[in-house]
mmCIF file of C-alpha atoms in Angstrom:
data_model
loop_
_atom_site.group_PDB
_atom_site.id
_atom_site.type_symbol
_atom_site.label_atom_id
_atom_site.label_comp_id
_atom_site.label_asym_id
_atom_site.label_seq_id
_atom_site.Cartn_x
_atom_site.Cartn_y
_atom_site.Cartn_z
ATOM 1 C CA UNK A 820 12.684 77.056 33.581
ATOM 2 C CA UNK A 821 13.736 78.705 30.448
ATOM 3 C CA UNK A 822 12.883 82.000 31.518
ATOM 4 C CA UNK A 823 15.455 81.540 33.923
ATOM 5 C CA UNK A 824 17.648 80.980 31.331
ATOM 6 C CA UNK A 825 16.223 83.826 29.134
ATOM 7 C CA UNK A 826 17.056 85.904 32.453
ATOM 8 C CA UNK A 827 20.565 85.200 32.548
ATOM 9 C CA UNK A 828 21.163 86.032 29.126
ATOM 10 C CA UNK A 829 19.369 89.521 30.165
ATOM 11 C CA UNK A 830 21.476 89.936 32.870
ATOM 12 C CA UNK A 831 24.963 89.413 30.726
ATOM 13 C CA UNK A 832 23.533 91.842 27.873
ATOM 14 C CA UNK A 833 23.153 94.382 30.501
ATOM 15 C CA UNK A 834 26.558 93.678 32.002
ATOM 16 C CA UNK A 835 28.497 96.712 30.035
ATOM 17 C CA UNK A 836 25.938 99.608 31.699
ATOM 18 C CA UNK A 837 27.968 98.486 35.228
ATOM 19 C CA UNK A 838 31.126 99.912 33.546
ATOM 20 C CA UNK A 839 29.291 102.938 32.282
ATOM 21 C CA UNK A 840 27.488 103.465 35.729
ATOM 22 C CA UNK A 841 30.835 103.555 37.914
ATOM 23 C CA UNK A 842 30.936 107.056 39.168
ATOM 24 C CA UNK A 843 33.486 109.168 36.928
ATOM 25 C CA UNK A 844 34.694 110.745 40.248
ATOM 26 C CA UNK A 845 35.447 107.616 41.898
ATOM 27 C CA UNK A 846 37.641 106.183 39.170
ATOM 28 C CA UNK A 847 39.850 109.321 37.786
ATOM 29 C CA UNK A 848 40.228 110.672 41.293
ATOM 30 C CA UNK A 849 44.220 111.010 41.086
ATOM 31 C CA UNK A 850 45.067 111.105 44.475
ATOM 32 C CA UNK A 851 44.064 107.533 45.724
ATOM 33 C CA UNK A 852 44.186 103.660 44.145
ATOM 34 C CA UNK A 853 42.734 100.441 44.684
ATOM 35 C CA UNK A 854 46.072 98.738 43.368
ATOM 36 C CA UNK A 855 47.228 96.688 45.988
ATOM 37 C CA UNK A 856 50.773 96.572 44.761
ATOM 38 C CA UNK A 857 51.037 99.815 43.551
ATOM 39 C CA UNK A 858 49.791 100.724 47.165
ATOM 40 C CA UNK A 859 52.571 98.144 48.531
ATOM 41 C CA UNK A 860 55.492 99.298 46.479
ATOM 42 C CA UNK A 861 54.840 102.849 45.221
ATOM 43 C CA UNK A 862 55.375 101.679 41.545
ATOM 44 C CA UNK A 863 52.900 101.020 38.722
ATOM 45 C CA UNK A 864 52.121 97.390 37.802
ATOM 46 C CA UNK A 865 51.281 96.167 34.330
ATOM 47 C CA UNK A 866 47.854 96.704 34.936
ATOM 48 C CA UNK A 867 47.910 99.778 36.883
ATOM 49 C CA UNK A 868 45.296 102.080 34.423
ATOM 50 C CA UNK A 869 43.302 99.654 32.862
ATOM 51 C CA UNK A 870 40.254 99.857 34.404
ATOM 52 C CA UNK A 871 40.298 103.536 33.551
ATOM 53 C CA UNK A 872 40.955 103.044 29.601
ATOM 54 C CA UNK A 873 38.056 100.880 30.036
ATOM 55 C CA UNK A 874 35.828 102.716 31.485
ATOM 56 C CA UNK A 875 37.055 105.849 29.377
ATOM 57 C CA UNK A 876 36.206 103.595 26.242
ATOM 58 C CA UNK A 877 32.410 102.910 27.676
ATOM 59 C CA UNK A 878 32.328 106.461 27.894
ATOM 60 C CA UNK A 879 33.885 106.947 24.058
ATOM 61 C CA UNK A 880 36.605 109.019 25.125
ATOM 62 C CA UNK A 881 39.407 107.233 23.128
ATOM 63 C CA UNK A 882 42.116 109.347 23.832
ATOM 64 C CA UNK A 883 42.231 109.476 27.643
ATOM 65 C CA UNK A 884 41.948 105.388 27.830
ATOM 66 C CA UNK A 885 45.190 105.240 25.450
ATOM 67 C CA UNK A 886 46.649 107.522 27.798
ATOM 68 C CA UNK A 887 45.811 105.395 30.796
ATOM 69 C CA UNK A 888 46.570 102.329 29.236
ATOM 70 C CA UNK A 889 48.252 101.308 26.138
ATOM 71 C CA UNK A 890 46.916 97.569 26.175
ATOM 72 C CA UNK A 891 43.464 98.977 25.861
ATOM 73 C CA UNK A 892 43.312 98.741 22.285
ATOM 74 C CA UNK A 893 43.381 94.557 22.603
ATOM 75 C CA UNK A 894 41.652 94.161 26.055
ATOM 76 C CA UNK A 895 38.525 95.550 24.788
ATOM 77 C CA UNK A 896 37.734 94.575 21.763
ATOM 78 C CA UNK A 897 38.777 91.173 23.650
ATOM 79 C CA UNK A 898 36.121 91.845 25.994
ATOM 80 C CA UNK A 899 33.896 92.865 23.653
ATOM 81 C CA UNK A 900 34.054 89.345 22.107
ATOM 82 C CA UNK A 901 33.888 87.365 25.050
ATOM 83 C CA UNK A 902 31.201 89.056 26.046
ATOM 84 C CA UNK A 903 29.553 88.413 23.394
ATOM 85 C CA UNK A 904 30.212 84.753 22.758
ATOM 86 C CA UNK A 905 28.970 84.261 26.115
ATOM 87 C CA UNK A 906 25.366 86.413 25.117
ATOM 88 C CA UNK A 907 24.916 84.007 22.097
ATOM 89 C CA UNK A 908 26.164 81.141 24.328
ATOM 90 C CA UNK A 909 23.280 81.889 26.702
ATOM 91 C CA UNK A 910 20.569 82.702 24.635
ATOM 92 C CA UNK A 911 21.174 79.310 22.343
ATOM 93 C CA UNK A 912 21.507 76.801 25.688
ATOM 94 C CA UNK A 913 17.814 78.643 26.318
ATOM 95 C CA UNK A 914 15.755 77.222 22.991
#
């Protein structure tokens, strides 16, 4: 059962390559969103953009996230360690 457990582990180190795989076109396409309250009230929410500065990042174009979204310079490095606590997390529950 632990290579279930190494599997897992596989599965969350791959995790980022879903961000990097969304279709450029899909995301930056300016004349639709997915935000339901932007799509509700016309306006921008707090989080309206971030998915964009992150996937802008996983593509290393720094300047177009920051444009996007400002609070991309603490979500992803807060990501980044999450996602990476929860890698060692996985691989140490699998000794």
């Amino acid at each position: 059962k632990t290579w279930i457990k190494y599997w897992r582990a596989a599965v969350v180190a791959l995790a980022p390559l879903c961000v990097y795989a969304i279709p450029h076109r899909l995301l930056f396409d300016e004349s639709h969103t997915i935000c339901l309250f932007h799509n509700l009230t016309g306006r921008d929410c707090w989080g309206c953009g971030i998915v964009r500065a992150i996937t802008s990042v996983a593509h290393l174009n720094f300047t177009e996230a920051w444009n996007y979204h400002k609070a991309v310079v603490i979500i992803v490095p807060l990501l980044i360690y999450l996602w990476i606590k929860w890698l060692f997390r996985l691989v140490k529950t699998a000794k």
